[in-house]
Every structure is written in structure tokens, then in C-alpha cells.
């Protein structure tokens, strides 16, 4: 079974079980994102898991594209990926453990669907921890389905607990399904443990607790189910492959890289790993550049992640002998893999190629500069008995010249030296402590919390967005935001610095709307009707057919989610603190709300 067929069958199965099929979202969460990327299928749905009603109902299913960079160093093995697709189904206060587990088992084992032999399944459940009991309920349900005790494993919270998206919020135990292509025997290692040959195929998360600010876990009255099945891993299992890179989602890209490098996959572990990393990072880069959010490489936030994976791909290209700019060359093969799923890639192929080529050329220049600086640092060492390159020198090469630490280690090894990695890490941590950007914070559903102040600032971004369009023009479009109880940060498309007069105009317009005490109204309507009414819908190709529209009087109308105030008088006084560049063609505003003394 190939990926296209799997996506179709999954959504068909859950539609058959009364789930509304909703569209996957952008890689950048559109509703006030503070997470850099959508890292799981549940991220766009957090507001609804927290209690808001979804316009499509309480049973949902979709296929969501994701970017995950927390374990980027693991990429290059047989299973870890930067970009991946997650099939998911949700119950928002509807069914719970029994139905969710039955659905999982039916889809996996029924001949009508995937037809996996039940003896290939191994199950993990939560072992309990502190005041939270072990999940005997889930284990019992699996037993009633015929899974014997020998293939049900109780594991710790490290393996079978899904924490809140932020410091507080909904959380709960999960049960995970593993497959071994040779069948799972009772003497095999527990799934997920080092050395186990079983591969995770599905994860059912049971949101039945809320973590309070004091760290206590309280039972939720409205329990939700959040599940995920990775497309890449599942087809790997169904096709009997040993690696996700041996499926049709990667093989055409790797074949093109073989031509460019005169390297053959399967001959050397080091070159195989390099080919896998390049293929993965190239795919992730193309998906990010081709996304509606229009991200380009930069030194901050999402642009930095994009720059990092492009440069990492180039470095591994050098490792297998590719000296020319090459990342744009397998683009046709990559786009053809996803042409029916993500048609926007074809539409933006020229831009994608241009960004890849420009960034690669820039990095090759950086490499030449870094090598010169390395040689200078080498000459400055005490040559009586040098055995290592100081960590602060390695960090300076990394921080000032963008020289990857891996290359520094390689060059040092050629000189018979090691790199003081402890010193490098100390310098790195000191730098991160003093200059950590708030753009790396991770919050629930794109908001730091759902407090009254965060809600006010969220509402204020709607006024700010429209005011910017009034002053600068309708080309202005949101490119991201970050909202905490202390301030809002709003990124928008605009090619030049705003003048003091323009800033003052925007501020004045927003405060005038606040003083008018405009009502904030929510409506549920078809997306086409919302667009006909003039609602701003920045990610229209990713919205569901039915959406929620927030109107602030007759002034602002946007497709949105998350909490809002009931009227603008609740906002206080709006004040812009700073206007600055965020990345090429994107400006950033930081602002606060000043509330009157009680």
C-alpha cells in the first residue's frame, strides 16, 4: 500500500464512523502562533481540546503536515524525519477510550482496511506515576480485542504520557501500537526500548486530566481523544521495508542524489546516512518555502530553522562529494511525489528553486570564510603541545561566521586535534541565556495561556492587522505572532521600515476603535461566504469548508480561532513599543495594552 492509498483509506474509514473530514493546516499555525511550526496533528486543534466548539462538530479526522526539529540529530537513521504527515482523528468530548481503541484495532486489522495480522501487534499503556493510576482500563480493552497479556506492556510517563502544550493544560495517558514485520514474540524487547525491532504505528492520547499551575493533576469533565498515525512509518511497515527512506516518498529523491554524487545507496553506512539526511532536509526545506506562510532563510525563528536544515544538507552533500550547488536539482522529483496532495508546490516551484539556490551559494561563501578563520585560529594556538581546539574558539566560528561545529570538528581532526566540546557547550549556553529569543517559546494553541490579558492582546491583533492595512495598504498580511500576558508581537508582510508618522497613525486608529467600544461577534459560516463578506482568510486552501469568523464592529473581520473579548472597551490603551525587521519582506511590531487603574 502506497501513501496516497493509505491517506484515502484512513479518511474513508473515519468518515464511515461519522467523523467530519477537515483540512490539514499550514506548517505555521495561523491563529497567533508562538510555536515555530506545527509539530503534531493536534496543534491546530488545541483551542477546541481546551473547550471551544469546532464548527465541523465533535468527531474530526484529517491529514496534517508537520515539521519537528527537536530531534534533528536523530535524522539519518531509518525512522526519524524532519517533515512528516500525521493522520489523526479526534473526539472533542464525544467518545473516549473504548471507542478510540476499537477504531484503531479495526482499521489496523480488518481485511477491508489495512489487514495487519493481530499477532504482529504489541501494545504499550501508561504504568502510572505519582497520584495518577496506571491505565488498566486501556489494557483491559486491548485484552477484550484478543491481545494477550504478554504483548501488553506498562511503560512510564517517558513513553506513555502526553503532557500539556504549555506549563498547564489538558494532558493524559496514551496507548501506543507497535508492529514487528516478523510478528511480535513474548520474549522480544518491550516496544520503544533500545534494540527493539518493533516500530510505532499509532498513538491514542486520552486527554482526561488538566495540569494546574500548582503542578497538580485534576480530572477533566470534558474528556477528549487525540490520535496520530504517521504516514511514512505506516507505509514502511505495510510495504515490508526496513526504512522510511526506501518508500516512494523518498526513493526518487535519493535516486537523483545518487546521480549527482556518484554514490550508491546501500554500499556504505556513512554515505547512506548522508543521502538520507539530504533527502529529508531537502524535503522539509521545500515544504517550508512552499508553504503559504512564505518563510525564507534568516537568522531568527522559523527562518533560522530553514537556514539550518538547508546548510546541514549542503554539508552532507560535500561529505559525499557534491561540490556544486545541487539542492534545487532534485526539485522536480520531489514535487512529483506530492503533486496531488500539495499542488501549491508546483505553483511555487520557481520561487522554491531560487531560495534554495541563493541560500546554498551564500553558505558556500560562508564555508570558505569559516575555513580561513579556522586556519587563523589554528595558527594562534600554543604549538608546544596543542591537543585540542578551545571551545570558545569553536563557538566564535559558529556564532560569528556561521561555521557548523561538525565542520570545525572535522577540520580539527585532520590536524590531529579534538574540539573542547564542553567548553563549546558552556559558551553556547551562556550565549543562549543572555540572548534567548521569545520566538522559541511554546504555548497552547499559539497563545501563552488563555488568561484575560492574553485574550485582550489576541483581540488587539485583529485591530492592529486591519489598521496596518488601512495605513500601509492591502498587501499587508499576517506572517506570524507571539502573544503572552505581557505583550503582543505581530509579524506582517511589508517591504520597508514604517515611518514614525505611520506608526502613530496605526496606534491612533487602534485606540479609536477601542474607545468606540465595538462589539466582538463570532459567526460560523461556509468559508466561501466568509470570503464573500470580506473576511481575511490568509490560509484559505487549508481551512475547512465551515469556519469561525470574528467581527469587531464593522471594522475588522477575520477567520480565526482562540479566545476573544466581547467588546473593544475591555482592551484599555494600545501602545506600540517597537517596529523592526523580522526577515526579508517581513516587519515586526511589539505592542502592549495599558489597563486603567481599578
XYZ file of C-alpha atoms in Angstrom:
598
model
C 0.000 0.000 0.000
C 1.402 3.382 -1.006
C 0.937 6.718 0.750
C -1.844 8.017 -1.492
C -3.925 4.909 -0.839
C -3.266 5.000 2.910
C -4.416 8.629 3.227
C -7.585 7.827 1.282
C -8.449 4.687 3.263
C -7.843 6.349 6.643
C -10.136 9.274 5.925
C -12.709 6.960 4.332
C -12.705 4.781 7.470
C -13.348 7.656 9.850
C -15.931 9.269 7.576
C -17.707 5.901 7.744
C -17.657 6.302 11.540
C -19.304 9.726 11.433
C -16.164 11.885 11.584
C -16.079 15.182 9.691
C -13.029 15.271 7.403
C -11.298 18.607 7.957
C -8.445 20.163 6.011
C -4.856 19.995 7.194
C -3.405 23.349 8.242
C -0.351 25.350 7.277
C 3.036 24.364 8.645
C 2.815 27.659 10.522
C -0.207 27.653 12.867
C -2.328 30.527 11.583
C -4.046 31.516 14.808
C -1.480 33.593 16.704
C 1.347 31.069 16.505
C 4.158 31.102 19.016
C 5.247 27.579 18.231
C 7.651 27.835 15.327
C 5.954 25.092 13.318
C 3.034 22.708 13.528
C 4.753 19.750 15.182
C 1.763 17.445 15.603
C -1.695 16.995 14.186
C -3.244 18.218 17.435
C -1.613 21.674 17.428
C -4.217 23.406 15.240
C -6.945 21.824 17.374
C -5.729 22.820 20.844
C -8.358 25.604 21.250
C -11.058 23.002 20.668
C -9.475 20.468 23.021
C -9.466 23.280 25.591
C -13.225 23.658 25.282
C -14.187 25.708 22.227
C -16.714 24.154 19.859
C -15.431 23.187 16.434
C -17.650 24.290 13.534
C -17.422 20.809 11.984
C -18.588 19.007 15.130
C -17.143 16.803 17.874
C -15.740 13.999 15.684
C -12.944 15.032 13.330
C -10.271 13.440 11.136
C -7.596 14.787 8.795
C -4.089 14.513 7.398
C -1.724 17.174 8.791
C 1.744 18.079 7.534
C 4.235 18.622 10.372
C 7.768 19.854 10.987
C 9.686 18.605 14.014
C 13.270 19.692 14.721
C 13.733 18.761 18.386
C 15.448 15.506 17.426
C 17.185 16.718 14.259
C 20.394 14.908 15.225
C 18.444 11.629 15.031
C 17.543 12.257 11.385
C 19.601 9.972 9.195
C 18.577 6.747 10.930
C 15.801 4.633 9.450
C 12.750 6.283 11.081
C 13.291 9.909 12.203
C 12.108 12.701 9.913
C 12.001 16.496 9.953
C 8.916 16.755 7.716
C 6.211 14.125 8.087
C 2.470 13.672 7.625
C 0.218 12.697 10.515
C -3.157 11.070 10.059
C -5.353 11.876 13.045
C -8.833 11.511 14.470
C -10.294 13.440 17.392
C -13.163 13.196 19.785
C -13.982 16.518 21.430
C -15.994 15.337 24.433
C -17.711 12.587 22.440
C -16.322 9.018 22.593
C -13.385 8.011 24.768
C -11.056 5.064 25.376
C -13.194 2.117 24.362
C -14.349 3.532 21.025
C -10.936 5.007 20.190
C -9.122 1.715 20.801
C -11.776 -0.247 18.888
C -11.406 2.126 15.920
C -7.620 1.715 15.983
C -7.817 -2.062 16.130
C -10.452 -2.296 13.390
C -8.552 -0.088 10.976
C -5.274 -1.899 11.603
C -6.501 -5.491 11.417
C -9.683 -5.632 9.336
C -9.094 -7.086 5.817
C -11.262 -4.253 4.500
C -8.739 -1.687 5.746
C -5.059 -2.446 6.481
C -5.362 -6.178 7.179
C -2.409 -6.416 9.577
C -2.236 -9.756 11.392
C -3.162 -9.249 15.081
C -0.140 -11.307 16.185
C 2.099 -8.579 14.749
C 0.702 -6.063 17.245
C 2.314 -5.096 20.539
C 0.706 -2.539 22.844
C 2.047 -0.123 25.453
C -0.040 1.615 28.126
C 0.714 4.031 30.975
C 2.232 2.362 34.064
C 1.063 5.034 36.493
C 3.076 7.652 38.325
C 2.559 9.699 41.484
C -1.156 10.253 42.053
C -2.076 9.115 38.529
C -3.028 5.416 38.486
C -1.861 3.029 35.814
C -4.139 2.736 32.818
C -5.714 -0.647 33.461
C -8.810 0.419 31.552
C -6.956 0.631 28.240
C -5.139 -2.632 28.917
C -8.475 -4.349 29.606
C -9.958 -3.058 26.343
C -6.992 -4.458 24.404
C -7.452 -7.823 26.117
C -11.118 -7.956 25.069
C -9.906 -7.478 21.483
C -7.670 -10.537 21.768
C -4.271 -9.020 22.571
C -2.676 -11.306 25.199
C -1.033 -10.006 28.370
C 2.387 -10.990 27.016
C 2.054 -8.321 24.334
C 0.720 -5.514 26.569
C 3.486 -3.523 28.232
C 3.097 -0.963 31.015
C 5.621 1.857 30.498
C 6.488 5.064 32.353
C 5.436 8.643 31.593
C 8.539 8.997 29.424
C 6.866 6.673 26.938
C 3.120 6.758 27.577
C 2.120 10.161 28.887
C 1.154 13.176 26.767
C 1.898 16.399 28.638
C 0.205 19.769 28.213
C 1.230 22.000 25.318
C 2.408 24.616 27.828
C 3.078 24.640 31.564
C -0.587 23.953 32.269
C -3.489 22.463 30.361
C -5.043 19.187 29.221
C -2.926 16.050 29.327
C -3.248 12.347 29.912
C -2.046 8.796 29.313
C -1.755 7.267 25.897
C -1.700 3.805 24.435
C 0.648 3.079 21.558
C 0.541 0.368 18.925
C 3.742 -1.228 17.631
C 4.303 -3.563 14.720
C 7.040 -6.068 14.053
C 7.135 -7.234 10.433
C 8.167 -10.710 11.638
C 5.471 -10.928 14.297
C 5.853 -9.951 17.939
C 7.004 -12.746 20.240
C 6.704 -12.831 24.019
C 10.483 -12.798 24.550
C 11.044 -9.738 22.372
C 12.181 -6.486 23.991
C 9.447 -4.042 25.108
C 8.386 -1.769 22.239
C 10.184 1.542 22.192
C 13.166 0.249 24.169
C 16.715 0.295 22.732
C 17.239 -2.670 20.467
C 13.558 -3.399 19.924
C 12.652 -4.168 16.324
C 9.034 -3.083 16.803
C 8.049 0.186 15.111
C 5.355 2.509 16.480
C 2.452 2.825 14.083
C -0.312 4.588 16.064
C -0.809 6.592 19.240
C -4.125 7.162 21.048
C -3.887 10.017 23.574
C -6.582 10.305 26.247
C -6.891 13.889 27.461
C -8.515 13.167 30.840
C -6.557 15.445 33.184
C -5.664 19.095 33.491
C -2.312 20.124 34.908
C -2.941 23.093 37.223
C -0.470 25.959 37.854
C 0.484 24.344 41.181
C 1.522 21.177 39.323
C -1.450 19.106 40.482
C -3.433 16.976 38.035
C -7.192 17.415 38.100
C -9.702 15.171 36.258
C -11.385 16.827 33.289
C -15.146 16.794 32.956
C -14.897 17.041 29.157
C -12.551 14.262 28.054
C -11.040 14.260 24.577
C -9.227 11.808 22.326
C -6.276 12.828 20.138
C -4.727 10.166 17.915
C -1.921 10.059 15.394
C -0.701 7.653 12.706
C 2.430 8.622 10.768
C 2.061 8.160 7.031
C 5.745 7.473 6.405
C 6.217 4.864 9.138
C 2.944 3.109 8.345
C 3.649 2.572 4.650
C 7.167 1.413 5.572
C 5.602 -1.358 7.657
C 2.906 -2.192 5.105
C 5.481 -2.425 2.311
C 7.812 -4.590 4.377
C 10.629 -2.052 4.095
C 13.442 -1.625 6.593
C 13.499 2.179 6.368
C 11.112 5.056 5.667
C 13.624 6.175 3.027
C 13.029 3.044 0.953
C 9.444 4.001 0.067
C 8.076 6.023 -2.835
C 8.044 9.134 -0.598
C 11.860 9.264 -0.703
C 13.303 6.900 -3.256
C 13.032 9.217 -6.331
C 14.890 11.941 -4.413
C 17.634 9.565 -3.286
C 17.997 8.196 -6.828
C 18.603 11.722 -8.137
C 21.135 12.371 -5.372
C 22.920 9.170 -6.364
C 23.363 10.578 -9.870
C 24.692 13.883 -8.555
C 27.162 12.288 -6.153
C 28.162 9.080 -7.950
C 27.285 7.413 -4.617
C 25.145 4.304 -4.457
C 22.708 3.724 -1.613
C 23.373 0.528 0.306
C 27.145 0.429 -0.121
C 28.491 2.370 2.873
C 26.722 3.245 6.169
C 28.226 6.761 6.224
C 27.146 7.656 2.679
C 23.712 6.047 3.236
C 23.214 8.266 6.278
C 24.307 11.328 4.303
C 21.861 10.539 1.490
C 19.025 10.113 3.989
C 19.803 13.402 5.748
C 19.985 15.321 2.463
C 16.719 13.825 1.197
C 14.944 14.581 4.486
C 16.270 18.129 4.859
C 15.607 18.955 1.222
C 12.004 17.796 1.539
C 11.477 19.771 4.753
C 13.023 22.889 3.186
C 10.809 22.649 0.113
C 7.687 22.228 2.246
C 8.593 25.236 4.414
C 9.446 27.521 1.485
C 6.373 26.369 -0.447
C 4.020 26.951 2.485
C 1.505 29.801 2.405
C 3.431 31.499 5.227
C 6.180 32.399 2.718
C 9.132 31.662 5.018
C 12.660 32.426 3.795
C 16.030 31.704 5.423
C 17.057 34.156 8.157
C 18.891 34.270 11.469
C 15.820 34.141 13.714
C 12.804 31.957 14.385
C 11.425 29.865 11.552
C 13.835 31.363 9.055
C 16.727 30.144 11.193
C 15.353 26.598 11.286
C 15.034 26.676 7.489
C 18.587 28.035 7.128
C 19.921 25.384 9.489
C 18.467 22.397 7.639
C 19.478 23.753 4.208
C 23.051 24.241 5.419
C 23.100 20.829 7.055
C 22.035 19.269 3.740
C 24.812 21.141 1.913
C 27.384 19.958 4.449
C 26.370 16.322 3.943
C 26.422 16.891 0.185
C 30.076 17.871 0.493
C 30.643 14.705 2.503
C 29.569 12.538 -0.440
C 31.476 14.596 -2.993
C 28.898 17.089 -4.309
C 30.805 20.339 -4.738
C 28.395 22.307 -6.949
C 25.104 23.866 -5.870
C 22.698 20.953 -6.082
C 19.686 21.241 -3.763
C 17.428 22.701 -6.458
C 18.218 19.869 -8.896
C 16.010 17.070 -7.397
C 13.106 19.509 -7.062
C 11.042 18.020 -9.911
C 11.292 14.534 -8.415
C 10.223 15.813 -5.003
C 7.289 17.860 -6.277
C 6.016 14.965 -8.394
C 5.747 12.815 -5.234
C 3.285 15.287 -3.676
C 1.663 16.875 -6.729
C -1.817 15.583 -5.854
C -1.539 16.280 -2.117
C 0.197 19.677 -2.095
C -0.405 21.279 -5.521
C 0.924 24.602 -4.233
C 4.459 23.207 -4.553
C 4.150 23.158 -8.343
C 2.716 26.661 -8.333
C 5.682 27.952 -6.295
C 8.410 25.759 -7.769
C 10.333 28.660 -9.316
C 10.462 30.558 -6.021
C 11.452 27.398 -4.133
C 14.321 26.754 -6.534
C 15.513 30.368 -6.308
C 15.524 30.360 -2.481
C 17.359 27.028 -2.287
C 19.993 28.093 -4.816
C 20.585 31.515 -3.225
C 20.919 30.086 0.288
C 23.249 27.331 -0.850
C 25.513 29.781 -2.688
C 25.565 32.042 0.375
C 26.508 29.133 2.612
C 29.315 28.013 0.339
C 30.782 31.505 0.689
C 30.346 31.207 4.477
C 32.222 27.921 4.428
C 35.171 29.465 2.612
C 35.313 32.328 5.132
C 34.999 29.945 8.063
C 37.840 27.757 6.818
C 40.092 30.815 6.603
C 39.180 31.815 10.156
C 39.793 28.267 11.350
C 43.290 28.359 9.907
C 43.942 31.687 11.676
C 42.732 30.215 14.967
C 44.938 27.189 14.410
C 47.991 29.373 13.834
C 47.303 31.250 17.078
C 47.330 28.094 19.228
C 50.171 27.315 21.593
C 52.164 24.970 19.383
C 54.267 23.493 22.159
C 51.817 20.654 22.629
C 48.331 21.511 21.303
C 45.887 18.642 21.655
C 42.565 20.404 21.328
C 40.855 23.479 19.914
C 39.365 25.603 22.738
C 35.579 25.538 22.984
C 35.286 29.332 22.908
C 37.198 29.394 19.599
C 34.863 26.785 18.124
C 31.856 28.767 19.345
C 33.207 32.009 17.827
C 33.494 30.266 14.465
C 29.928 29.015 14.877
C 28.393 32.241 16.176
C 30.287 34.896 14.227
C 30.897 33.110 10.930
C 28.049 30.568 10.869
C 30.588 27.752 10.690
C 28.964 24.413 11.707
C 30.551 22.788 14.744
C 30.621 19.483 12.850
C 32.924 21.035 10.243
C 35.131 22.504 12.946
C 35.477 19.014 14.441
C 36.311 17.542 11.038
C 38.984 20.151 10.295
C 40.435 19.786 13.792
C 40.644 16.006 13.378
C 42.616 16.477 10.170
C 45.165 18.376 12.273
C 45.236 15.688 14.948
C 43.187 17.817 17.350
C 39.947 17.366 19.225
C 37.454 20.144 19.985
C 36.722 21.060 23.591
C 33.006 20.333 23.304
C 32.337 21.038 26.987
C 33.789 24.492 26.516
C 31.751 24.918 23.331
C 28.553 23.942 25.150
C 29.322 26.360 28.004
C 29.840 29.210 25.546
C 26.680 28.212 23.695
C 24.586 28.089 26.883
C 25.961 31.440 28.076
C 25.035 32.980 24.749
C 21.570 31.417 24.790
C 20.936 32.587 28.353
C 21.792 36.193 27.533
C 20.131 36.406 24.133
C 17.325 33.842 24.178
C 14.548 34.980 21.856
C 10.932 34.719 22.955
C 10.219 33.406 19.469
C 11.193 29.951 20.711
C 8.535 29.727 23.425
C 5.918 27.024 23.035
C 2.378 27.788 24.144
C -1.085 26.252 23.994
C -2.666 26.761 20.590
C -0.323 29.654 19.788
C -1.092 31.591 22.987
C 0.942 31.681 26.183
C -2.288 30.940 28.029
C -5.979 31.781 27.936
C -5.860 34.426 30.648
C -7.862 37.636 30.376
C -4.790 39.679 29.425
C -3.670 37.282 26.701
C -7.229 37.276 25.381
C -7.242 41.093 25.251
C -3.954 41.147 23.347
C -5.212 38.466 20.974
C -8.242 40.603 20.179
C -5.985 43.636 19.737
C -4.033 41.864 16.984
C -7.195 41.912 14.845
C -7.444 45.676 15.224
C -3.727 46.073 14.572
C -3.893 43.921 11.449
C -6.698 45.995 9.922
C -5.090 49.303 10.976
C -1.842 48.306 9.238
C -3.795 47.560 6.066
C -5.531 50.944 6.350
C -2.240 52.828 6.687
C 0.174 50.770 4.563
C -2.110 49.060 2.035
C -3.909 45.773 1.478
C -0.664 43.967 0.688
C -0.185 43.705 4.468
C -0.836 40.158 5.696
C -0.064 38.446 8.977
C 3.115 36.367 8.886
C 3.027 35.163 12.483
C 2.522 36.381 16.017
C 3.522 35.639 19.594
C 1.251 36.617 22.463
C 1.963 36.476 26.176
C 0.109 38.189 29.041
C 2.750 40.930 28.906
C 2.770 41.921 25.237
C 1.919 41.001 21.660
C 4.330 40.526 18.796
C 2.930 40.713 15.282
C 4.805 39.917 12.041
C 3.405 41.223 8.750
C 4.371 41.481 5.105
C 5.811 44.904 4.227
C 8.987 45.732 2.348
C 10.286 48.794 4.204
C 10.565 50.348 7.630
C 7.497 52.202 8.870
C 7.877 55.924 9.459
C 7.102 57.495 12.832
C 4.025 59.061 11.274
C 2.760 55.680 10.040
C 3.340 54.099 13.456
C 1.460 56.912 15.157
C -1.409 56.584 12.661
C -1.761 52.869 13.325
C -1.693 53.376 17.071
C -4.287 56.147 16.853
C -6.639 54.038 14.696
C -6.494 51.084 17.088
C -7.185 53.274 20.129
C -10.071 54.988 18.352
C -11.681 51.575 17.717
C -11.151 50.667 21.367
C -12.795 53.899 22.539
C -15.780 53.210 20.275
C -16.485 50.078 22.348
C -17.169 47.938 19.289
C -18.811 44.544 19.880
C -16.844 41.388 19.068
C -19.104 38.891 17.336
C -18.467 35.274 16.345
C -20.277 33.544 13.466
C -19.962 30.097 11.936
C -20.342 30.044 8.160
C -19.039 28.425 4.961
C -15.561 29.628 4.012
C -16.748 30.950 0.647
C -19.427 33.023 2.351
C -16.836 34.422 4.784
C -14.605 35.435 1.878
C -17.551 36.974 0.046
C -18.218 39.064 3.156
C -14.625 40.310 3.066
C -13.229 38.267 5.949
C -9.444 37.954 5.950
C -8.563 34.271 5.463
C -4.823 34.043 4.965
C -4.692 30.266 4.604
C -7.809 29.681 2.538
C -6.509 26.496 0.900
C -6.071 24.954 4.357
C -9.360 25.920 6.010
C -12.320 23.633 6.422
C -15.495 24.231 4.444
C -17.115 25.732 7.550
C -15.138 28.284 9.595
C -15.450 30.652 12.560
C -15.423 34.349 11.727
C -14.718 37.053 14.304
C -16.045 40.542 13.537
C -15.141 43.653 15.522
C -17.992 46.009 14.759
C -17.877 46.847 11.063
C -14.117 47.416 11.228
C -12.377 44.027 11.316
C -13.467 40.601 10.078
C -11.147 37.567 10.177
C -11.325 33.807 10.050
C -9.782 32.851 13.387
C -9.867 30.626 16.457
C -8.953 31.107 20.084
C -10.334 33.379 22.788
C -11.522 36.967 22.214
C -13.069 39.654 24.358
C -16.739 40.545 23.974
C -16.096 44.217 23.167
C -13.145 46.534 22.496
C -13.651 48.631 25.652
C -12.071 45.743 27.590
C -8.725 46.327 25.885
C -7.504 49.518 27.568
C -4.936 51.725 25.778
C -2.891 50.285 22.881
C 0.759 51.322 22.644
C 3.373 50.267 20.059
C 6.755 49.675 21.693
C 8.840 48.860 18.642
C 8.732 48.367 14.877
C 11.586 46.415 13.323
C 12.617 43.965 10.626
C 11.775 40.302 11.162
C 13.114 38.826 7.915
C 13.278 39.741 4.253
C 9.981 41.420 3.322
C 8.552 40.942 6.821
C 8.290 43.604 9.560
C 7.557 43.103 13.252
C 5.600 45.158 15.785
C 5.750 44.715 19.545
C 2.937 46.347 21.494
C 1.238 46.391 24.887
C -2.141 47.207 26.374
C -2.249 49.605 29.308
C -5.268 48.993 31.510
C -6.749 51.790 33.658
C -6.188 51.614 37.386
C -9.092 49.778 39.123
